[in-house]
Short mmCIF file of C-alpha atoms and ligand atoms in Angstrom, two decimals:
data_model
loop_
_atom_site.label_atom_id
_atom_site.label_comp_id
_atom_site.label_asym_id
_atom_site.label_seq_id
_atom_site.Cartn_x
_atom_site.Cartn_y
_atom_site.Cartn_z
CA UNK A 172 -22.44 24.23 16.77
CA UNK A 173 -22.56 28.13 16.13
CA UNK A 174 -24.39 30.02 19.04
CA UNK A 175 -23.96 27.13 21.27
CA UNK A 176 -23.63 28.15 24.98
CA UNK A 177 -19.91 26.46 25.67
CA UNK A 178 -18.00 26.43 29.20
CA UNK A 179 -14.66 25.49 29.33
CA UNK A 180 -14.05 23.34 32.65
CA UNK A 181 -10.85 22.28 34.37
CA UNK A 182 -10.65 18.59 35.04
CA UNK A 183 -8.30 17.33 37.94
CA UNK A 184 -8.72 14.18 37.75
CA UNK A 185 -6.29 13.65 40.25
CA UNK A 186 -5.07 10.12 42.54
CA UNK A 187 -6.40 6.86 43.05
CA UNK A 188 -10.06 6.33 42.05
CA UNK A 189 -10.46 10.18 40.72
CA UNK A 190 -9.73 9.72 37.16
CA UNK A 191 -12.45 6.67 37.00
CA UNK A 192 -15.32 8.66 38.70
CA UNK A 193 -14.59 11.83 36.45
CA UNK A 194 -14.21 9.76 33.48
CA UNK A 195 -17.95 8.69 34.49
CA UNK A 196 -18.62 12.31 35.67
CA UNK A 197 -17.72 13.87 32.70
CA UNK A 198 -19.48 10.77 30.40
CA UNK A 199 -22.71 12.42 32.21
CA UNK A 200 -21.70 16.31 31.85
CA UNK A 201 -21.78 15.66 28.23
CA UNK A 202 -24.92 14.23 28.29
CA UNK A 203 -26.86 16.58 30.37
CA UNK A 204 -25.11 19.10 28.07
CA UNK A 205 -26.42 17.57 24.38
CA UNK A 206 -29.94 17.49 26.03
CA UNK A 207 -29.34 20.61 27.41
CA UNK A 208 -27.45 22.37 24.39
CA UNK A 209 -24.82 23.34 26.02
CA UNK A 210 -21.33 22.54 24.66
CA UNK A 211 -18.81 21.57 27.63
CA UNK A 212 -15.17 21.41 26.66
CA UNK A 213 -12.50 19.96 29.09
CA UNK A 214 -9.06 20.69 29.43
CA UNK A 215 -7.31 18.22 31.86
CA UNK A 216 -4.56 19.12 34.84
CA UNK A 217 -2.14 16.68 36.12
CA UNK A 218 -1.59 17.16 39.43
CA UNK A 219 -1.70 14.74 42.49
CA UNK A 220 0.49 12.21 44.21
CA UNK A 221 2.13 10.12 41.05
CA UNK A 222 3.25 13.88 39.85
CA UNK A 223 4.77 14.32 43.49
CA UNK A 224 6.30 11.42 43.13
CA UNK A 225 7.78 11.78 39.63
CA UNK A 226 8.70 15.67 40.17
CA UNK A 227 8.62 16.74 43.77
CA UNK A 228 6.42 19.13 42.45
CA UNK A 229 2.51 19.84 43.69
CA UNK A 230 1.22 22.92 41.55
CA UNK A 231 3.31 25.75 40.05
CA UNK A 232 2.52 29.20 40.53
CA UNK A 233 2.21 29.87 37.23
CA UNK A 234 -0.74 26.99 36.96
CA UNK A 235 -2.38 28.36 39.38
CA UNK A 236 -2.75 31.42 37.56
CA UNK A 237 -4.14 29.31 34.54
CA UNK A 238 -7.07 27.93 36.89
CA UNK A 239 -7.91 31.38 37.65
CA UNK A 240 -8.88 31.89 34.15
CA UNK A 241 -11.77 28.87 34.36
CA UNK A 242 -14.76 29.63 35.99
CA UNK A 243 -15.46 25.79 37.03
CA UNK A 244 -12.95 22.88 37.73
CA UNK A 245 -13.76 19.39 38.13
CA UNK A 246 -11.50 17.77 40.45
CA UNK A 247 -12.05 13.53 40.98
CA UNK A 248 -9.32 13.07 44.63
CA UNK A 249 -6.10 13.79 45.88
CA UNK A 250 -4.35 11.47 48.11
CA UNK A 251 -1.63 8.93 47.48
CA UNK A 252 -0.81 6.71 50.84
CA UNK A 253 2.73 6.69 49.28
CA UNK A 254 3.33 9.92 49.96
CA UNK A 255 3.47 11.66 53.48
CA UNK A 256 -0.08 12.81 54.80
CA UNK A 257 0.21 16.60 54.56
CA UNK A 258 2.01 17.32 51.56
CA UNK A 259 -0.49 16.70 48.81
CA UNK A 260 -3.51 17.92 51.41
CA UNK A 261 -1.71 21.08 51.84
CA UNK A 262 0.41 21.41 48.61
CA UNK A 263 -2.53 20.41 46.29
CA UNK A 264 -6.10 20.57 47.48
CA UNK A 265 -5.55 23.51 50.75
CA UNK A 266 -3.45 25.46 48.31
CA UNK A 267 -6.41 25.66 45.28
CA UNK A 268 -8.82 26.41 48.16
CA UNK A 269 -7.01 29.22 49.49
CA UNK A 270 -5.14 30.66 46.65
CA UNK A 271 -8.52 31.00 44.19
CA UNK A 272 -10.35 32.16 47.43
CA UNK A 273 -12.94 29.77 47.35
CA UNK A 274 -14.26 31.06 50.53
CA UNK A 275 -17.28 28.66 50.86
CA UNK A 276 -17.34 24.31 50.77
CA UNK A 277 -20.93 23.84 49.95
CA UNK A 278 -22.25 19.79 50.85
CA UNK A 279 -25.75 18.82 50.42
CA UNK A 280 -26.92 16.08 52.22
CA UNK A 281 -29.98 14.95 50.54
CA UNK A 282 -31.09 11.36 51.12
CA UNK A 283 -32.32 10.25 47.32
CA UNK A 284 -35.27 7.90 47.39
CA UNK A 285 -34.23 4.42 47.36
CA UNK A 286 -30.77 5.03 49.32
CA UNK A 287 -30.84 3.03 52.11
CA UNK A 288 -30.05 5.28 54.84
CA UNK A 289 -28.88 4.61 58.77
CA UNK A 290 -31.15 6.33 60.93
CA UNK A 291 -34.01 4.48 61.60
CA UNK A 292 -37.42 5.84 60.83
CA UNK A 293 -35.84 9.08 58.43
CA UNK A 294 -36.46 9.10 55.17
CA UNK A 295 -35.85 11.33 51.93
CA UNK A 296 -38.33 14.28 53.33
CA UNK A 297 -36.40 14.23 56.72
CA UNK A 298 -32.58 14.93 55.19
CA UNK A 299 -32.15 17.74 52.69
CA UNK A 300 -30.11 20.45 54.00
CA UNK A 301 -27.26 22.35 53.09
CA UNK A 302 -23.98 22.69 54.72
CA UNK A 303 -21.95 25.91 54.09
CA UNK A 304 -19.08 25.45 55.61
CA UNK A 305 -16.39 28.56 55.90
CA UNK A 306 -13.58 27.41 53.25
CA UNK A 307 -10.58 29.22 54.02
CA UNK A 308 -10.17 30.45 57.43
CA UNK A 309 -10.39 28.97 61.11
CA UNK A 310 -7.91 26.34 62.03
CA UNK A 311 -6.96 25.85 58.59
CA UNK A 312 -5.09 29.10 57.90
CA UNK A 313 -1.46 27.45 59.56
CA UNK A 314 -1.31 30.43 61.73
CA UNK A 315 -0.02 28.86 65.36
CA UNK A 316 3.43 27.14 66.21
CA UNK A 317 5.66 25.15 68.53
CA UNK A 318 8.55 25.87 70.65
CA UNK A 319 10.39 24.08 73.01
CA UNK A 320 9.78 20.96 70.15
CA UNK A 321 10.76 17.86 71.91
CA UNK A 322 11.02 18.47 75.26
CA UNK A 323 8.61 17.66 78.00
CA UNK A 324 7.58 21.34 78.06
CA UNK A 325 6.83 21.46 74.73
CA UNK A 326 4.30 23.97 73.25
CA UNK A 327 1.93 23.77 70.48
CA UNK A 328 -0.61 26.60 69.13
CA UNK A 329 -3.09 26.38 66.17
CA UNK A 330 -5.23 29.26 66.16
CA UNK A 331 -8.67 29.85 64.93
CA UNK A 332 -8.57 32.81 62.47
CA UNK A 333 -11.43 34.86 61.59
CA UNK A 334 -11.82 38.52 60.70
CA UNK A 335 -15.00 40.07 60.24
CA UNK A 336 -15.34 40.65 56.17
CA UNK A 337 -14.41 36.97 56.30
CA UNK A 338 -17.20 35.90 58.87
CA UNK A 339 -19.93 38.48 56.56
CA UNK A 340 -19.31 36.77 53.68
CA UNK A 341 -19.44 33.38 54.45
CA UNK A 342 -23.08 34.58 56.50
CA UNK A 343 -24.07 36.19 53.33
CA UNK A 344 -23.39 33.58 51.09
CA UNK A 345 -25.75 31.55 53.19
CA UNK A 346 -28.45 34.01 54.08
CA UNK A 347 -28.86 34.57 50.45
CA UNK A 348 -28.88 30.52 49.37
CA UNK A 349 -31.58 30.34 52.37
CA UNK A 350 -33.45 32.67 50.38
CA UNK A 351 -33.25 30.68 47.05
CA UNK A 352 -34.39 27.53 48.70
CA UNK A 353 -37.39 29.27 50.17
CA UNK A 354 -38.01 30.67 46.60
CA UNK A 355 -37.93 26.89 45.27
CA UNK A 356 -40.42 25.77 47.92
CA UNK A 357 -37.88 24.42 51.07
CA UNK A 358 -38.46 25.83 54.69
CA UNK A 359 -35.31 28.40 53.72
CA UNK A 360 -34.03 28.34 57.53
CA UNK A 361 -30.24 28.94 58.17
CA UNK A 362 -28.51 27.50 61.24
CA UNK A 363 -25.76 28.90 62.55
CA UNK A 364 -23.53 26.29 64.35
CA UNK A 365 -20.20 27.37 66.52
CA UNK A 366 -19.68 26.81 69.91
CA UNK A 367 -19.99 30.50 71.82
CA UNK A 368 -19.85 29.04 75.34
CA UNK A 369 -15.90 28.14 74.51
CA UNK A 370 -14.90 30.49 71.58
CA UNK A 371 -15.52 33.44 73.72
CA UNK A 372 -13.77 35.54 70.89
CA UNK A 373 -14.23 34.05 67.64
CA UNK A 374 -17.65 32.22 68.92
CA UNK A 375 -19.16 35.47 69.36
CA UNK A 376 -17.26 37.18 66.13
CA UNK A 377 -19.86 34.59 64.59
CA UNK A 378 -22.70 35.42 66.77
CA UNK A 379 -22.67 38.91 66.48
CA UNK A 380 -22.39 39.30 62.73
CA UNK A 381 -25.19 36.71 62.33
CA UNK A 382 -27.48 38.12 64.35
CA UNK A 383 -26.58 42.04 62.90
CA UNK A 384 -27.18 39.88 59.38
CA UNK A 385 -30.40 38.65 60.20
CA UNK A 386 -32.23 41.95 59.65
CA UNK A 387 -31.66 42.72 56.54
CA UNK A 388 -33.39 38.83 56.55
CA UNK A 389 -36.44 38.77 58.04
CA UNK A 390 -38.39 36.23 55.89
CA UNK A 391 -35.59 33.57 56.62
CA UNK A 392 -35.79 31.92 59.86
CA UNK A 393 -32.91 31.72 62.01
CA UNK A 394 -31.43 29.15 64.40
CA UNK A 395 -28.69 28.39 67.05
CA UNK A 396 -27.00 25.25 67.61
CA UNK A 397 -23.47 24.47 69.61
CA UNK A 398 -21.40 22.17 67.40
CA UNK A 399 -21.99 19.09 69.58
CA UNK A 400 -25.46 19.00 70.04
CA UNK A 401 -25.71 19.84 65.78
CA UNK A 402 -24.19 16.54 65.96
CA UNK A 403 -27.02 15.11 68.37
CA UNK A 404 -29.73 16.65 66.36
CA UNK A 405 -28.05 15.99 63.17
CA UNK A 406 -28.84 12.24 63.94
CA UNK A 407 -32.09 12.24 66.13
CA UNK A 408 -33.67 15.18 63.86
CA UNK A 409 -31.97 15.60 60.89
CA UNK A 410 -35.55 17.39 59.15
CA UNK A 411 -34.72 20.07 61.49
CA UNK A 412 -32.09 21.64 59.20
CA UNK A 413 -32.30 23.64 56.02
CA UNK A 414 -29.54 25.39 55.57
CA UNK A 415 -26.55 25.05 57.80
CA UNK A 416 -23.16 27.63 58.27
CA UNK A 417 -20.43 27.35 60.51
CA UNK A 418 -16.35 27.74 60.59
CA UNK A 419 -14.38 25.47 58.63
CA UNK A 420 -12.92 22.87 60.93
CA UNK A 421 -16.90 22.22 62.39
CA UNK A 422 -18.08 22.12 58.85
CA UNK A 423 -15.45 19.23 57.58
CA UNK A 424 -16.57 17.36 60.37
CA UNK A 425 -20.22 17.34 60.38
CA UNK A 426 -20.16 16.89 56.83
CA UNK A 427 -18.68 13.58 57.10
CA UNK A 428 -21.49 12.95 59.25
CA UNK A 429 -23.93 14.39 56.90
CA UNK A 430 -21.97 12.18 54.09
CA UNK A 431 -23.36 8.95 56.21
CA UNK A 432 -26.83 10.20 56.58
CA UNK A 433 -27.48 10.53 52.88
CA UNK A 434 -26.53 6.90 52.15
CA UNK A 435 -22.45 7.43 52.44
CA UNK A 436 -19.03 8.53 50.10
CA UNK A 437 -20.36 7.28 47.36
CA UNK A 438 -22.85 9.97 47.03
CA UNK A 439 -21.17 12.72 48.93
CA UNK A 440 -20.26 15.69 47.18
CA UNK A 441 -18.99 19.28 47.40
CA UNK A 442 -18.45 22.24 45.88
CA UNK A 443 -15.33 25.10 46.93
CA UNK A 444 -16.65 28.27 45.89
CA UNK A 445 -15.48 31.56 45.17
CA UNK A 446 -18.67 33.37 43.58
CA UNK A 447 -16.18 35.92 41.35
CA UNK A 448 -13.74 33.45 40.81
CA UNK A 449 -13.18 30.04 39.95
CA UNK A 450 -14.79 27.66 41.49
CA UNK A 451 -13.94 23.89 42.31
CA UNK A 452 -16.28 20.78 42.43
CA UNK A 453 -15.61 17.56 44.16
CA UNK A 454 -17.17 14.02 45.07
CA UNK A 455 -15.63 14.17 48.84
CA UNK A 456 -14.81 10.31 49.66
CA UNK A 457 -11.26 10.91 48.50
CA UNK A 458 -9.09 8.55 46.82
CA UNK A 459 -10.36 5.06 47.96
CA UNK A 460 -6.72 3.88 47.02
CA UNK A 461 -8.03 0.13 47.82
CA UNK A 462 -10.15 0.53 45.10
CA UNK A 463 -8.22 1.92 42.39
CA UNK A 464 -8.53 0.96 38.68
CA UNK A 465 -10.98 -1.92 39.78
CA UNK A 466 -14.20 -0.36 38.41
CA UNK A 467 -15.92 -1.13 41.62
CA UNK A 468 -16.42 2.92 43.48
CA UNK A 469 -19.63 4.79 43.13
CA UNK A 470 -19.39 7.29 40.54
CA UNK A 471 -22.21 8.92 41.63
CA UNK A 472 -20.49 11.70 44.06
CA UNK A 473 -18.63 13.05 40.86
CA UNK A 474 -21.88 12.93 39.45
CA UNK A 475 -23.84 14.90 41.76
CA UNK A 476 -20.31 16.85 42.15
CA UNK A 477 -20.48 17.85 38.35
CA UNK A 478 -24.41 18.83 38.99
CA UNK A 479 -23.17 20.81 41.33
CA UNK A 480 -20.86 22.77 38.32
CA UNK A 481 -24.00 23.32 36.04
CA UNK A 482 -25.87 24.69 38.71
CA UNK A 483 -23.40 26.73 39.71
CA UNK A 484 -22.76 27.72 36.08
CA UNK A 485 -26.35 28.76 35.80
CA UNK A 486 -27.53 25.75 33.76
CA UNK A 487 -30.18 24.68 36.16
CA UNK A 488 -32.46 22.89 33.32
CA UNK A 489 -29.04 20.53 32.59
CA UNK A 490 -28.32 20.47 36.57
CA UNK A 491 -32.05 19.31 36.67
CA UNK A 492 -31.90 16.45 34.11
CA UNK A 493 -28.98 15.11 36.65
CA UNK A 494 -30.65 15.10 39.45
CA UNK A 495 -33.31 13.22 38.17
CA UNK A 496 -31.05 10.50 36.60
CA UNK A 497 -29.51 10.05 39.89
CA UNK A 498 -32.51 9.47 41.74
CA UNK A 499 -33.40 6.97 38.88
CA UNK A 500 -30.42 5.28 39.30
CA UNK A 501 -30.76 5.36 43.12
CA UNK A 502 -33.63 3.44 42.76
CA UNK A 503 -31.96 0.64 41.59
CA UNK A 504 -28.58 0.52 42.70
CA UNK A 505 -28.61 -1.88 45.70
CA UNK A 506 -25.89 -0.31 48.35
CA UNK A 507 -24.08 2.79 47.25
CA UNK A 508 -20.83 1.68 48.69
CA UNK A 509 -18.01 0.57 46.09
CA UNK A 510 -18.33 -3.48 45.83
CA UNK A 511 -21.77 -3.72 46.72
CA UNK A 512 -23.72 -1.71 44.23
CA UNK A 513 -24.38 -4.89 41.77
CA UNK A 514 -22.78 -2.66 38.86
CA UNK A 515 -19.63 -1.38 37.74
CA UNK A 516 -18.68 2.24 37.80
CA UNK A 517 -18.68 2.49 34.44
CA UNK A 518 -22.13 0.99 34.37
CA UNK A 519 -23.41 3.18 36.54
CA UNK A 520 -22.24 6.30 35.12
CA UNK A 521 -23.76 4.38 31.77
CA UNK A 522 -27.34 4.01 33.56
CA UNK A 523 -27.21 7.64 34.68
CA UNK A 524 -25.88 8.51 31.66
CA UNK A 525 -28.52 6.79 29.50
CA UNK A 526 -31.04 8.40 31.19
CA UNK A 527 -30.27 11.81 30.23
CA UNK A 528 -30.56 11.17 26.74
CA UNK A 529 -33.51 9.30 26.88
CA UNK A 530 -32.56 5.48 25.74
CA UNK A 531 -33.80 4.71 29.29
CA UNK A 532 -37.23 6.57 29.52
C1 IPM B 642 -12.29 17.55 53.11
C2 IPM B 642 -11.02 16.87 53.52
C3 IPM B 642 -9.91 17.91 53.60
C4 IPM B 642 -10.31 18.94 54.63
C5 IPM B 642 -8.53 17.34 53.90
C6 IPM B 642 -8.14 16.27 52.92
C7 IPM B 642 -7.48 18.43 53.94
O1 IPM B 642 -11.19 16.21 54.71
O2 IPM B 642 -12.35 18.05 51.97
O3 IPM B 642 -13.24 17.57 53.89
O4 IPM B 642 -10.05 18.78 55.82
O5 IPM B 642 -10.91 19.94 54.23
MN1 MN B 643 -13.18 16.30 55.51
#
């Protein structure tokens, strides 16, 4: 339609299970979008393990200079257990990260009514926090090495890389996104979690710049944790948190736990951001390779993965009309894990789906 808002998106859909959850994703997207009147248009990328396979070949250079043009991609798993772990982790989904500079990985873990959740006595008002987690430095960037390889005397580095600009705008990022959930009515506190009594250097990088941050903050609370008691807390009082930040290798791992204590993968979802660039969006269970072409996995983390997009496009009224149907449909989907939900994935993304454009009100 003339004057219709449009966004052109990427779409990855990737190994395994990824092309049936964004096949559901996208089902949704549209939508959110007619209600909405936005006009989403989708133009589909090929990479992931079968390409490996067929090619030898991850992502060009060249295609990675396409991506850059799109300001969102939607991106269902990569992982194929026929190829060797590493290659398509690195070649594939480390390379987008790092060469499009998508400096933060954004996970909320927010328990939706209905989800049956593992921590006994919490319940949807307890967990809704944020995780920012740093997306592109840390013990990801490769730097390290080995000599002596073999021998009994063999060494092995892998060093944790940070430099300030990277540390101040990660903390940014997060101060600011504190301040939007304060303006929309949560407690707007931001967490810092590293682990200064060990990381003497890069520990108190962390700790220095977040505590110089803080006052240019001084309506956002502020808090402290070590990484392994975040994990304590994270499970005794997970109402404590509002917004989290903290280095990349931390952040993958405590979002896995945050994945469990909003009802599992099959919610779970995350966005890699680069605020000038292009940005990617991503249910984060992976592949589920056991599960592949069955219509049996949850499509609801490349649902919530695609609200994600919209928000992050701006479109908070379609991002909104999401959120709701998800909750709907968290209502009544028994278990959220794949094989237990008492529907299909295409009948869930149907349900969620239908209740965007109203057959279901
Ligand atoms: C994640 C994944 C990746 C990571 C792997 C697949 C490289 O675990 O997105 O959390 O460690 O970031
Ligand atoms: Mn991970």
């Amino acid at each position: 339609m003339p004057g219709m808002k449009n966004y052109e998106i990427a779409v990855i859909p990737g190994d395994g299970t990824g092309p049936e959850v964004i096949r559901e994703g996208r089902k949704v997207l549209e939508a959110a979008g007619k209600r909405s009147g936005i006009n989403l248009s989708f133009e589909y990328f090929d990479f992931g393990g079968q390409r490996f396979l067929d090619t030898g070949q991850t992502i060009k250079d060249s295609e990675i200079d396409e991506l850059r043009k799109f300001k969102a991609i939607y991106l269902g798993a990569i992982g194929n257990p026929e190829v060797a772990p590493g290659i398509l982790e690195l070649g594939i989904l480390l390379r987008l990260r790092f060469s499009l500079d998508q400096y933060i990985n954004l996970r909320p873990v927010k328990l939706y009514p209905g989800v049956e959740c593992p921590l006994k006595d919490k319940g949807p008002d307890d967990i809704d926090f944020i995780v920012v987690r740093e997306n592109t430095g840390g013990l990801y960037t490769g730097h390290g090495g080995t000599s002596r390889k073999g021998s009994i005397n063999e060494v092995a580095t892998q060093v944790m890389v940070y430099d300030r600009q990277m540390v101040d705008r990660c903390l940014k990022y997060s101060f600011e996104l504190a301040t939007e959930r304060k303006r929309e009515g949560k407690p707007g506190k931001l967490t810092l979690i590293n682990k200064t009594n060990i990381l003497a250097y890069v520990g108190d990088l962390w700790f220095r710049a977040f505590m110089e941050m803080k006052e240019d903050y001084p309506q956002i609370e502020t808090d402290y944790n070590h990484i392994d008691a975040a994990c304590m807390w994270m499970v005794k009082n997970p109402e404590w948190f509002d917004v989290i930040v903290t280095p990349n290798m931390f952040g993958d791992i405590i979002t896995d736990l945050g994945a469990m204590i909003q009802g599992g993968m099959g919610i779970a979802a995350g966005g890699n951001i680069n605020p000038q660039g292009a940005s990617m969006f991503e249910p984060i269970g992976g592949s589920a390779p056991k599960y592949t072409g069955m219509n049996m996995i949850n499509p609801l983390a490349a649902i919530e993965a695609g609200r994600m997009m919209l928000k992050h496009l701006g479109e908070n009224e379609a991002a909104g009309l999401i959120e709701e149907a998800v909750s709907y449909a968290c209502a009544r989907i028994k278990n959220l894990s794949a094989g237990r939900m008492g529907y299909s994935t295409s009948e869930v993304g149907d349900m969620v789906a239908e209740h965007i454009t109203g057959n279901l009100k």
